[in-house]
Tab-separated table of C-alpha atoms in Angstrom:
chain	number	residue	atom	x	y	z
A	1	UNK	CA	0.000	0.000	0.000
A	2	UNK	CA	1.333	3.524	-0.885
A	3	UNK	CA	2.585	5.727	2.456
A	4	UNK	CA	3.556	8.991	2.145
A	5	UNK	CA	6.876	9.659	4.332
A	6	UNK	CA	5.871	12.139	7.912
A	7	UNK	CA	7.236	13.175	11.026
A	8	UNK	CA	5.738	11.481	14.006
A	9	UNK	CA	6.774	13.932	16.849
A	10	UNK	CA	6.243	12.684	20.327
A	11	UNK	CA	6.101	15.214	23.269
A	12	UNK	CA	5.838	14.652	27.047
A	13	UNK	CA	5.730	16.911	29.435
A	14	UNK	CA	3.727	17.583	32.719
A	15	UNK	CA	0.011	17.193	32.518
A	16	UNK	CA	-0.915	21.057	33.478
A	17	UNK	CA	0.790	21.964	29.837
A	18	UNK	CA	-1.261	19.508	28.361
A	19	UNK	CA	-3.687	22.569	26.793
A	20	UNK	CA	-0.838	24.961	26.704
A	21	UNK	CA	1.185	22.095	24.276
A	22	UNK	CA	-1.765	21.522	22.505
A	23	UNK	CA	-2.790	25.079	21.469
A	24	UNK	CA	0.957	25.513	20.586
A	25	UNK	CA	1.291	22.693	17.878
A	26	UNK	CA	-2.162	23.531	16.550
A	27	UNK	CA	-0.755	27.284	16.315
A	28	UNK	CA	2.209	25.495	13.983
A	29	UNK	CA	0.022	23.707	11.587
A	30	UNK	CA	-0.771	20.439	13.057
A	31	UNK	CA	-4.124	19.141	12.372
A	32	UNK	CA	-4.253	16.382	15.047
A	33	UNK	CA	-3.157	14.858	17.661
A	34	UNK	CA	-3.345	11.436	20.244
A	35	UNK	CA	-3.013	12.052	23.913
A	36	UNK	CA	-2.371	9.672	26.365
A	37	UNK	CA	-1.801	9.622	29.982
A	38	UNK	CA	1.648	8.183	30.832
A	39	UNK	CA	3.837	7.707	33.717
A	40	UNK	CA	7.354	7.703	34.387
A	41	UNK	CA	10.649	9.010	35.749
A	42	UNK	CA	13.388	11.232	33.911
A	43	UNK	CA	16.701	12.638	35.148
A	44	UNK	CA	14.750	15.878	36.604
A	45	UNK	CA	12.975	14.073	39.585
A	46	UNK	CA	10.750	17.453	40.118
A	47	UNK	CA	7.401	18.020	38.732
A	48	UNK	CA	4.084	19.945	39.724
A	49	UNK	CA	2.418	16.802	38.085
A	50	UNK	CA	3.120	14.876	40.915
A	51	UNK	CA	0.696	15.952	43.639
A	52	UNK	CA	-2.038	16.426	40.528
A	53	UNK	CA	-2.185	13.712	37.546
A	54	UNK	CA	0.560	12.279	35.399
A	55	UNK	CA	2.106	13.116	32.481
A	56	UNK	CA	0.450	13.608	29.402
A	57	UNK	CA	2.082	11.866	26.387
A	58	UNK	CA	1.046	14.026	22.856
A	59	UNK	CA	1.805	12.400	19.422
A	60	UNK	CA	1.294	13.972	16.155
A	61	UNK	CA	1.721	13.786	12.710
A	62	UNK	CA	3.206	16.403	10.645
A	63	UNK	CA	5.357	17.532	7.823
A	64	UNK	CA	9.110	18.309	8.249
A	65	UNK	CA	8.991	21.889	8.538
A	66	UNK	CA	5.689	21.662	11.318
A	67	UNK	CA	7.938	19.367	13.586
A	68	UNK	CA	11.236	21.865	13.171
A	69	UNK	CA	8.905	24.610	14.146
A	70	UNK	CA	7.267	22.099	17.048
A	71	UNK	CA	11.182	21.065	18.486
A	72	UNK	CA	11.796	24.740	17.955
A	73	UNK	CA	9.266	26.617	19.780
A	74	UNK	CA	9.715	23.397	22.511
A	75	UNK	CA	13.307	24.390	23.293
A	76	UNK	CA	13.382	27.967	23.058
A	77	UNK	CA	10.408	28.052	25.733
A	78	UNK	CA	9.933	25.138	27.322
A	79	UNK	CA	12.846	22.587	27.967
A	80	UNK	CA	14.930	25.045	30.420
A	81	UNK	CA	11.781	25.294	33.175
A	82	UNK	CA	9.622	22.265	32.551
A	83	UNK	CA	9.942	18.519	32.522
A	84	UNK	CA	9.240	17.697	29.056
A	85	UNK	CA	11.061	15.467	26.519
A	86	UNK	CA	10.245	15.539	22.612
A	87	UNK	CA	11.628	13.195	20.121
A	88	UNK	CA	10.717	12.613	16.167
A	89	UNK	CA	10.287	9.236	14.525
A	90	UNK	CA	10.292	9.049	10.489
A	91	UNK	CA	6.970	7.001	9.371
A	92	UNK	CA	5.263	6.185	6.274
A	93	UNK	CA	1.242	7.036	7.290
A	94	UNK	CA	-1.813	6.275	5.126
A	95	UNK	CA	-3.444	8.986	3.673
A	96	UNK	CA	-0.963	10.984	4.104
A	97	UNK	CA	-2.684	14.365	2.638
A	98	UNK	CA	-4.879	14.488	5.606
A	99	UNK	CA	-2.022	15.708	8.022
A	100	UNK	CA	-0.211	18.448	6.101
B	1	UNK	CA	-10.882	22.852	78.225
B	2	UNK	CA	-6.485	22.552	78.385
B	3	UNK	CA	-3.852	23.131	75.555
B	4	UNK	CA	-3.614	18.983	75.480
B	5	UNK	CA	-7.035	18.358	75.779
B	6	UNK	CA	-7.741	20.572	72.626
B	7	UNK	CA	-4.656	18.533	71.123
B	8	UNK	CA	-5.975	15.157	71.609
B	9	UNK	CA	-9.652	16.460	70.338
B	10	UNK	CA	-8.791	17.510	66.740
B	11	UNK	CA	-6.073	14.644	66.509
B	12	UNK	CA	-8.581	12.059	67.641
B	13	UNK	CA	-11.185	12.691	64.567
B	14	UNK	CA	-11.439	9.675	61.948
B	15	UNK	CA	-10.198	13.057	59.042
B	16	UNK	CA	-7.234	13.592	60.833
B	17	UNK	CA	-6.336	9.821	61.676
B	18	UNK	CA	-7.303	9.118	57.989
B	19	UNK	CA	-4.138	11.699	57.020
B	20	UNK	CA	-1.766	9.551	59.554
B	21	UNK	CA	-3.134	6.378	58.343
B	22	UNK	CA	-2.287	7.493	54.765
B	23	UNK	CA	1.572	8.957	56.104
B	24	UNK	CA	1.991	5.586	57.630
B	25	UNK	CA	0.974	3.864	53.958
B	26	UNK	CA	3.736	5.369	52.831
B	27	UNK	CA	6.049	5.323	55.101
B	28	UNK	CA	5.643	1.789	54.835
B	29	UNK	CA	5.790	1.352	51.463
B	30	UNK	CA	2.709	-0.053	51.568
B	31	UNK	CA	0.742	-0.874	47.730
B	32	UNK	CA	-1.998	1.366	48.584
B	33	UNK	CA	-2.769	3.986	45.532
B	34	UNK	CA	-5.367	6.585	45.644
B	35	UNK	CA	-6.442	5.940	41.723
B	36	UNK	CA	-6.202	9.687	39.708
B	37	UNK	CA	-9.852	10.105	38.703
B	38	UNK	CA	-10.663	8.772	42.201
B	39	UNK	CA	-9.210	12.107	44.055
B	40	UNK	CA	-10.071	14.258	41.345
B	41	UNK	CA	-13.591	13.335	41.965
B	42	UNK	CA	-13.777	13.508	45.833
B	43	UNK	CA	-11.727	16.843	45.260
B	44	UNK	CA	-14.901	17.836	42.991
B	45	UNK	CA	-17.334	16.943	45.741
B	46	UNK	CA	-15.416	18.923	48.412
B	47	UNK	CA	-15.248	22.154	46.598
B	48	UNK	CA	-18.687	22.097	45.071
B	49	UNK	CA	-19.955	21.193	48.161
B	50	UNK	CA	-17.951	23.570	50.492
B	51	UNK	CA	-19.167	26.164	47.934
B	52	UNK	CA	-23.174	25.245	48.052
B	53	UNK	CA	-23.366	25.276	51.774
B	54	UNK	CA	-21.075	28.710	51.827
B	55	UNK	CA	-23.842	29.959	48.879
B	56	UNK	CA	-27.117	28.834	51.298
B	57	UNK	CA	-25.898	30.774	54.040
B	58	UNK	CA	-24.733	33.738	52.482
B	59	UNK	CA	-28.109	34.046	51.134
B	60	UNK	CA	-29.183	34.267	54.678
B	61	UNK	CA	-26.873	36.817	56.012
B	62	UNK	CA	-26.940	40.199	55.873
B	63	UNK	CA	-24.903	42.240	53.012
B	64	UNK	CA	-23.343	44.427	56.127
B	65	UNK	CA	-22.520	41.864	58.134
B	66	UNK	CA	-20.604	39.629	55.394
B	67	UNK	CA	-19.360	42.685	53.334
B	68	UNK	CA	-16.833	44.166	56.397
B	69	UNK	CA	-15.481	40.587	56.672
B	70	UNK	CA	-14.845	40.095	53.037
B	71	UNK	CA	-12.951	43.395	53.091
B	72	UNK	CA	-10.848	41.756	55.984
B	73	UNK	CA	-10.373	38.700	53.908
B	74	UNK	CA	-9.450	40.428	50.539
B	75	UNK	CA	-6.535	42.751	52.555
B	76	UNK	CA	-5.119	39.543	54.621
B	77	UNK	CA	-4.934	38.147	51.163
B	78	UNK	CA	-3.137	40.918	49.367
B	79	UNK	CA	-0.632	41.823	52.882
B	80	UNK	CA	0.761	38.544	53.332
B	81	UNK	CA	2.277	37.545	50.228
B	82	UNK	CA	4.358	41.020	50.513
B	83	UNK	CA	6.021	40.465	53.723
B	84	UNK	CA	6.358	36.658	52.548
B	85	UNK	CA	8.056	37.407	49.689
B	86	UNK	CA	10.281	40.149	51.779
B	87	UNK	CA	11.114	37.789	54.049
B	88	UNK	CA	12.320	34.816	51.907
B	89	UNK	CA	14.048	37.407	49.023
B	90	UNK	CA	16.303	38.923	51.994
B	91	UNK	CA	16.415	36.343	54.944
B	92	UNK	CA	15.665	33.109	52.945
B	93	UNK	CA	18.136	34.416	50.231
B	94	UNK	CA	15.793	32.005	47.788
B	95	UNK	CA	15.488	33.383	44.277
B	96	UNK	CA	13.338	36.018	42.866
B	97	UNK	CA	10.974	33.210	41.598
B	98	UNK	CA	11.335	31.064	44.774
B	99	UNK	CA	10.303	33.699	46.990
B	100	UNK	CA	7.269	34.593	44.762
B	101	UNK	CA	5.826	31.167	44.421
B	102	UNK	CA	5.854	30.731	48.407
B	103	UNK	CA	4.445	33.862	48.825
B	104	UNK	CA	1.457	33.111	46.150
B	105	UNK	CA	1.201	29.641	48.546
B	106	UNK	CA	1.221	31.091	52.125
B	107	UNK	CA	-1.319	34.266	51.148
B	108	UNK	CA	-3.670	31.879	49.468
B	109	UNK	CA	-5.631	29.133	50.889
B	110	UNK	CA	-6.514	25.568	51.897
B	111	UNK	CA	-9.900	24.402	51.878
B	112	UNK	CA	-9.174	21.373	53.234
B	113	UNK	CA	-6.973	22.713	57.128
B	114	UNK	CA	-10.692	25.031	56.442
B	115	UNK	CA	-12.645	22.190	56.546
B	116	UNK	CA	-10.930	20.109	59.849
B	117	UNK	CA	-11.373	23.538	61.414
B	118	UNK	CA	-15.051	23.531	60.698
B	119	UNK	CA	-15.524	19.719	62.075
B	120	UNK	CA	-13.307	21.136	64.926
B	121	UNK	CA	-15.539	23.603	66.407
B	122	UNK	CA	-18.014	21.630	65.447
B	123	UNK	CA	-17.207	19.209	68.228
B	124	UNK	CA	-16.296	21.948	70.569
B	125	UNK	CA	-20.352	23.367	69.741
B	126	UNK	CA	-18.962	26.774	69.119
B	127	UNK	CA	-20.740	28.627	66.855
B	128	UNK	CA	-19.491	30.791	63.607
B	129	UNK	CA	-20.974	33.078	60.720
B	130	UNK	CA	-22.436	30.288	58.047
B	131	UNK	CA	-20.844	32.433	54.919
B	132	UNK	CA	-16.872	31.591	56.047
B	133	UNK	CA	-17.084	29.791	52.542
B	134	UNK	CA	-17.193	32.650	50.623
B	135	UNK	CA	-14.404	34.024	52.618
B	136	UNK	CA	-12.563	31.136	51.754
B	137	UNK	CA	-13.458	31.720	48.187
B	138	UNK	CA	-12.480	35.680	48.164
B	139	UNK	CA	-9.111	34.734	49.744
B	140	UNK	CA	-7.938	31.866	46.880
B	141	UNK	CA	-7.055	34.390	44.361
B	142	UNK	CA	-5.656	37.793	45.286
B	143	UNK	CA	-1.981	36.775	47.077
B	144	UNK	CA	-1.421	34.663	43.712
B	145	UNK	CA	-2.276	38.076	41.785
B	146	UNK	CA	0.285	39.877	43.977
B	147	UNK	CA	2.998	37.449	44.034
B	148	UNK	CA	2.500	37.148	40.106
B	149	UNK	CA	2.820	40.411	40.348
B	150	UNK	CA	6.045	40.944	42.378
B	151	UNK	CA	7.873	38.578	39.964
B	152	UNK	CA	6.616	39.721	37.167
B	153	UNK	CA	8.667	42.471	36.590
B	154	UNK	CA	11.867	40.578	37.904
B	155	UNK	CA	12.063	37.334	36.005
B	156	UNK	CA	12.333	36.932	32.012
B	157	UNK	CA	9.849	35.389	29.853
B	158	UNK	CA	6.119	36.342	30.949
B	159	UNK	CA	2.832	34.965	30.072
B	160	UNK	CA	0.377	37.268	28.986
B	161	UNK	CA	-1.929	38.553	31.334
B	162	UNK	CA	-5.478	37.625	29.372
B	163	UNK	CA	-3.921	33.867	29.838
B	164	UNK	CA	-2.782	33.757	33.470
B	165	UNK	CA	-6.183	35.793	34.429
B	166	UNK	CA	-8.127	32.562	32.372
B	167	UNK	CA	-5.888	30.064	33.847
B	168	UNK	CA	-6.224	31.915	37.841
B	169	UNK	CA	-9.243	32.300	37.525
B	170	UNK	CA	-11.265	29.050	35.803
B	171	UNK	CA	-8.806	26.727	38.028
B	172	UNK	CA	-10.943	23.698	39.053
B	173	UNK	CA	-11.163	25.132	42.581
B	174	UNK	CA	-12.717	28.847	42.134
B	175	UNK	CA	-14.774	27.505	39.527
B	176	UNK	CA	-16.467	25.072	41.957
B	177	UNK	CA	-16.097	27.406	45.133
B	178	UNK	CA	-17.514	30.082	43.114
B	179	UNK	CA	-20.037	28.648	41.109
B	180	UNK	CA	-21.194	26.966	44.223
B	181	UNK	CA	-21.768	29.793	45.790
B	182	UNK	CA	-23.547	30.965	43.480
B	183	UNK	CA	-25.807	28.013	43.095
B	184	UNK	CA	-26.569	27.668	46.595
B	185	UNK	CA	-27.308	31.844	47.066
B	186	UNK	CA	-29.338	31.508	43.741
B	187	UNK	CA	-31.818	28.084	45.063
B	188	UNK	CA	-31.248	29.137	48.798
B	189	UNK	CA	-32.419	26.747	51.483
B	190	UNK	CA	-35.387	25.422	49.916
B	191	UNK	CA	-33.482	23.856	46.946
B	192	UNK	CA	-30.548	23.033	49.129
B	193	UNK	CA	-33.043	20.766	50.714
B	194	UNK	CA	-33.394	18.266	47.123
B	195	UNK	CA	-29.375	17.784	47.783
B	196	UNK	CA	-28.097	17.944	51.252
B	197	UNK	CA	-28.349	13.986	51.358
B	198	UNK	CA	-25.768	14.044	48.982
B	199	UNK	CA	-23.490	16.581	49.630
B	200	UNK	CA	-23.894	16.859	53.549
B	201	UNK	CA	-24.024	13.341	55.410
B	202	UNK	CA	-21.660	11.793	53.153
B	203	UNK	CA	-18.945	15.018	53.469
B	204	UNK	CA	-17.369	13.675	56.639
B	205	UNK	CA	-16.427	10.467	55.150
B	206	UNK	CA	-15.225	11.736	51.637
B	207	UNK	CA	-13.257	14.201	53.433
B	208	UNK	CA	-11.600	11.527	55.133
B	209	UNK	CA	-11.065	9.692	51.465
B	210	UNK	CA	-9.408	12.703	50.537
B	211	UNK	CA	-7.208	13.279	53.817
B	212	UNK	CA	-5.903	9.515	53.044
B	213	UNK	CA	-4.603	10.596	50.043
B	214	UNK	CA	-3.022	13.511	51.526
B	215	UNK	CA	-1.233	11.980	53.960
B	216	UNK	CA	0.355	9.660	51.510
B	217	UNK	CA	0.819	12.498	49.009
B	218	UNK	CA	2.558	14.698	52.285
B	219	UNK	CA	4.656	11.232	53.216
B	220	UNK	CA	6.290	11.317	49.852
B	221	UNK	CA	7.634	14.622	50.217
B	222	UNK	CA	9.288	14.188	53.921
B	223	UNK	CA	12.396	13.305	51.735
B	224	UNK	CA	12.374	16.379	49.992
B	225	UNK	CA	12.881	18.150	53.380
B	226	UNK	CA	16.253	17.933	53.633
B	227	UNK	CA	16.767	19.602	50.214
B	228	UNK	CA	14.987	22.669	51.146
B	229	UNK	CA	16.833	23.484	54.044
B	230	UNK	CA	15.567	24.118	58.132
B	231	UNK	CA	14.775	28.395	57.096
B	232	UNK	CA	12.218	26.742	54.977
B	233	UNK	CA	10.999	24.509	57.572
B	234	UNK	CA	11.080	27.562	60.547
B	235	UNK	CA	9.018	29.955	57.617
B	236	UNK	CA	6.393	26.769	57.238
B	237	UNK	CA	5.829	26.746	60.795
B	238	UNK	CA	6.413	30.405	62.167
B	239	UNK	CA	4.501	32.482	59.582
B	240	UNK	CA	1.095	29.869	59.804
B	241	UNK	CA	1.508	31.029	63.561
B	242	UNK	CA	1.611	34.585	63.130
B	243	UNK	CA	-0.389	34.808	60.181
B	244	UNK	CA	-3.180	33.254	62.319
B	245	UNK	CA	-2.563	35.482	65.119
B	246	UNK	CA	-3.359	38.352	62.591
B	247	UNK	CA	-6.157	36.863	61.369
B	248	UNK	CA	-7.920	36.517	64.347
B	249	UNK	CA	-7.275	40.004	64.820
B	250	UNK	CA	-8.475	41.167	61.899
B	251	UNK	CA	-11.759	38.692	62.217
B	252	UNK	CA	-12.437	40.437	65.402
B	253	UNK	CA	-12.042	43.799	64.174
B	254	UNK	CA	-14.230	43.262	61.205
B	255	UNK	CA	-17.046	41.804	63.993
B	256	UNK	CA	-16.887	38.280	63.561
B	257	UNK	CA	-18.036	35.876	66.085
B	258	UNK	CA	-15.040	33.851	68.021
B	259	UNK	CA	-15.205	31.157	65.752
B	260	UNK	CA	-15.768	32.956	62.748
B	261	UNK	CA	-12.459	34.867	63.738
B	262	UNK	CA	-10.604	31.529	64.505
B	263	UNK	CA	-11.560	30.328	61.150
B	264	UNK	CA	-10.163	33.827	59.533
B	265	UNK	CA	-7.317	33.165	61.465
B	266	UNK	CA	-6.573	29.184	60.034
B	267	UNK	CA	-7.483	30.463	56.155
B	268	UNK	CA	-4.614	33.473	56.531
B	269	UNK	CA	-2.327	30.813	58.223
B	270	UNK	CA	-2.884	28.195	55.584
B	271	UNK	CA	-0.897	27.534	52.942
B	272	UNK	CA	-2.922	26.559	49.495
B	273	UNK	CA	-2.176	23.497	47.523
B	274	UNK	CA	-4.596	23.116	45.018
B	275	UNK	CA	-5.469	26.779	43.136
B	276	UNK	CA	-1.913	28.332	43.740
B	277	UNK	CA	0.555	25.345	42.241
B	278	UNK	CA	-1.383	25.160	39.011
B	279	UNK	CA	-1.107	28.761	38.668
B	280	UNK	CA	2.168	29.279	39.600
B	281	UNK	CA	3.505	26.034	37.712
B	282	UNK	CA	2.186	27.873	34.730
B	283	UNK	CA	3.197	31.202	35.023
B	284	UNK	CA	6.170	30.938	36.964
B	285	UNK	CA	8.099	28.253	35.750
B	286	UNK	CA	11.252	28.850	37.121
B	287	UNK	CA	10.118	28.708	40.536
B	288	UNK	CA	11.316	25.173	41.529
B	289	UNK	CA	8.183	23.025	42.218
B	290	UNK	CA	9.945	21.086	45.218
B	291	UNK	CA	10.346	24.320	47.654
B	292	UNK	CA	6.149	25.025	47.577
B	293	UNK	CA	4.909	21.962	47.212
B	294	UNK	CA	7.167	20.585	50.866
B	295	UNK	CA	6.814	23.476	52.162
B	296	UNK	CA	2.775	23.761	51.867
B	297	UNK	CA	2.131	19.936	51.964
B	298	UNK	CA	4.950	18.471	53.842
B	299	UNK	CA	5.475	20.864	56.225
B	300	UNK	CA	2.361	23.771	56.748
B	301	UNK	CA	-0.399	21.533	55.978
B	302	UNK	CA	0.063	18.911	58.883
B	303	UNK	CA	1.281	21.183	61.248
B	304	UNK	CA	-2.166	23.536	60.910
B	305	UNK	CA	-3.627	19.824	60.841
B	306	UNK	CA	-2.442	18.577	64.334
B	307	UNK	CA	-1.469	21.465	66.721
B	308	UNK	CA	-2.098	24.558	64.707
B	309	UNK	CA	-5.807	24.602	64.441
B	310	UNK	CA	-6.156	23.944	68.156
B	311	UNK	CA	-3.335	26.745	69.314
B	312	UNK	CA	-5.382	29.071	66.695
B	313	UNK	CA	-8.148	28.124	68.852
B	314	UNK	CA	-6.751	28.527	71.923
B	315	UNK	CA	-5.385	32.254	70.879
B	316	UNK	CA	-8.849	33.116	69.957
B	317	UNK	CA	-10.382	32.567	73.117
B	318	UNK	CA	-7.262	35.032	74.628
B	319	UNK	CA	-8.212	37.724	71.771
B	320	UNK	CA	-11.559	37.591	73.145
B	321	UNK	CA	-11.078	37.261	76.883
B	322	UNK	CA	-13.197	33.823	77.270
C-alpha cells in the first residue's frame, strides 16, 4: 500500500501543559493529535504533576517543517523550566494528505 | 478545656487519623494507591460542596454583616504575600521566583486545614458566621495576583496577562467554590433541601477519602525536606503562627463571632495546595516546584492539621477574653 513519508513527533511533558502544548502545535500547523496519559521518571525528579495527575504523552503527525517549528518553539520556551522530553520518529502514514 | 485536651480532640477525629493512616501507607511502602480520577472526583465533591453550603448561608446573612469581613479577607490576602516574599528574598536568600511562588502559597488558601477547622468547632459546639465559605473563596485568588505580580517584573519570559487571568481564575477550585456559591445563594435553602443527602451526610467520610490521600501524598515529600533546608521549615511553621494570630485580629475587628475569627485566622495561616501550584507552575516556571509543594504539603499543611488549628483556637479565646 502507498505511504507517504511524515514526522511522528512525540512530546511529554507535565500534565498542566497539556492545553498549553496543545494550542501551541495547533498554532504550527498540526491538524491532530493522540493524547495519552503516561507515567514515568526522567533525570529531573521534580514536577508539579506529581501531587495532581501524570504526564500527558502528545503524538502527532506532521510535515518536516511543522515538527522543526514544534522542536523549535519546545526548546526555546519550554525545555529550560519544565519537565518535558520531545523526540521525532520518520513514518510512512496512510493517507498521508490528511495531516499536512 | 487545656492546651492537650484541645490537642488530643482535633487529633482524635477519623479526618485527621485518615491523614496519619495514609503517612503511615507510605512510610511503609505499603501498595496502597489513591487511583487519579478517584481524588479528582472527591476533590470535585469537596469544593462544590464547600461552595453550596457557603452559597445557602450567604443568602441568609446580611450584606453588612458579610461585606466588612470580606474586606478583611481580601486585605489579609493581598498583605501577606508582601512580607512573605520580603522575608524569603532577603532572609531566605531564595530566588526572585522562589520567593514569589511561596508567597502566592502562604497568602492563598486551603480548603481542606478550612474544613478540619469547621468539624473542629463543630465538636467543641462553638458557633461561627455560616458564609466563612465565601471568605474562603475571596481569599484563593488575590496573594497569587500579587505574588504574580512581584515577579513579574523581575524574572524573564512572561505569560500574557489575558492567559494567566483565564488560567487563575477558571482553576478547578474557584470555579467550583464560586459557582457553588452561586448556586446555593441563587436556590437558597429550599433547593438546598433536594441535595443535602448528597453533599452533607456523606462530606465527613469523603473528606476523610481525601485526607488519606493527603497523607500519603505529604509522606512522599518528607524526603524532599532535607533539600529545602531548616529556614524553609522555621518559615512553614512560624509564619502559619503569626499569620493566624493576625487573622484573628483582623476577624475580630471586622465583627466576627469567636469562631468565625478563629476560622479567619486558620485560612490566613494556611498555605494553598490546590489553586496556587497550578497557577504558579504555569506562570512561573522557574520557581522550583519542590520548595512550595514541601513546604505547603509536607510541612504547613500537617502542622495547621495537628497542633495549629487547636493553638489558633486557643489564641482566639485570649483575643476575646473567654
Amino acid at each position: 500500500m502507498k505511504t507517504h513519508p511524515l514526522k511522528l513527533v512525540t512530546i511529554i511533558g507535565e500534565a498542566v501543559l497539556a492545553d498549553r502544548l496543545l494550542r501551541e502545535i495547533r498554532k504550527l500547523g498540526a491538524k491532530g493529535h493522540t493524547l495519552t496519559t503516561v507515567e514515568g521518571q526522567g533525570s529531573r525528579g521534580v514536577r508539579a504533576s506529581e501531587w495532581e495527575g501524570k504526564n500527558v504523552k502528545i503524538e502527532t503527525l506532521v510535515s518536516e517543517e511543522v515538527a522543526d517549528a514544534i522542536l523549535h518553539v519546545l526548546s526555546e520556551h519550554y525545555f529550560a523550566n519544565f519537565a518535558v522530553v520531545a523526540y521525532v520518529h520518520d513514518v510512512g502514514v496512510v493517507r498521508g494528505e490528511k495531516y499536512v | 478545656m487545656s492546651a492537650l485536651e484541645l490537642i488530643q480532640l482535633n487529633l482524635l477525629t477519623p479526618v485527621v487519623l485518615a491523614f496519619f493512616l495514609g503517612m503511615a501507607a507510605t512510610l511503609l511502602r505499603s501498595d496502597l494507591k489513591m487511583p487519579d480520577e478517584l481524588y479528582q472526583g472527591l476533590s470535585i465533591y469537596l469544593l462544590l460542596a464547600i461552595g453550596l453550603k457557603g452559597g445557602v448561608e450567604l443568602s441568609a446573612a446580611a450584606p453588612r454583616e458579610f461585606l466588612i469581613p470580606a474586606g478583611g479577607a481580601v486585605l489579609l490576602g493581598l498583605a501577606v504575600p508582601l512580607w512573605c516574599y520580603a522575608l524569603l528574598r532577603k532572609i531566605g536568600r531564595l530566588t526572585v521566583a522562589d520567593s514569589a511562588a511561596l508567597a502566592a502559597h502562604y497568602g492563598s488558601v486551603s480548603a481542606v486545614t478550612f474544613l478540619a477547622t469547621l468539624a473542629f468547632l463543630a465538636a467543641l459546639g462553638v458557633p461561627h458566621e455560616g458564609f466563612m465559605p465565601a471568605l474562603l473563596a475571596i481569599m484563593e485568588v488575590p496573594a497569587i495576583v500579587v505574588a504574580l505580580l512581584l515577579a513579574r517584573s523581575r524574572v524573564p519570559e512572561r505569560t500574557p496577562w489575558r492567559e494567566l487571568a483565564r488560567e487563575i481564575l477558571t482553576g478547578k477550585s474557584i470555579l467550583l467554590l464560586a459557582g457553588g456559591l452561586l448556586i446555593g445563594l441563587i436556590t437558597g435553602r429550599e433547593g438546598f433541601a433536594k441535595v443535602e443527602g448528597f453533599f452533607v451526610t456523606p462530606f465527613q467520610g469523603v473528606l476523610a477519602l481525601f485526607l488519606l490521600e493527603m497523607g500519603m501524598v505529604a509522606a512522599r515529600r518528607f524526603g524532599d525536606l532535607r533539600k529545602v533546608g531548616w529556614f524553609l521549615v522555621g518559615f512553614g511553621i512560624v509564619m502559619p503562627l503569626l499569620h493566624g494570630a493576625l487573622g484573628i485580629y483582623v476577624g475580630k475587628w471586622c465583627g466576627l463571632s469567636m469562631g468565625g475569627s478563629m476560622i479567619l485566622g486558620v485560612l490566613a495561616a494556611s498555605a494553598s495546595y490546590i489553586a496556587a501550584p497550578a497557577a504558579v507552575r504555569l506562570s512561573l516556571p522557574q520557581a522550583n516546584p519542590t520548595y512550595y509543594l514541601t513546604a505547603s504539603l509536607a510541612i504547613t499543611f500537617p502542622f495547621n492539621l495537628t497542633f495549629g488549628i487547636p493553638l489558633y483556637y486557643a489564641f482566639a479565646r485570649f483575643a476575646y477574653g473567654v
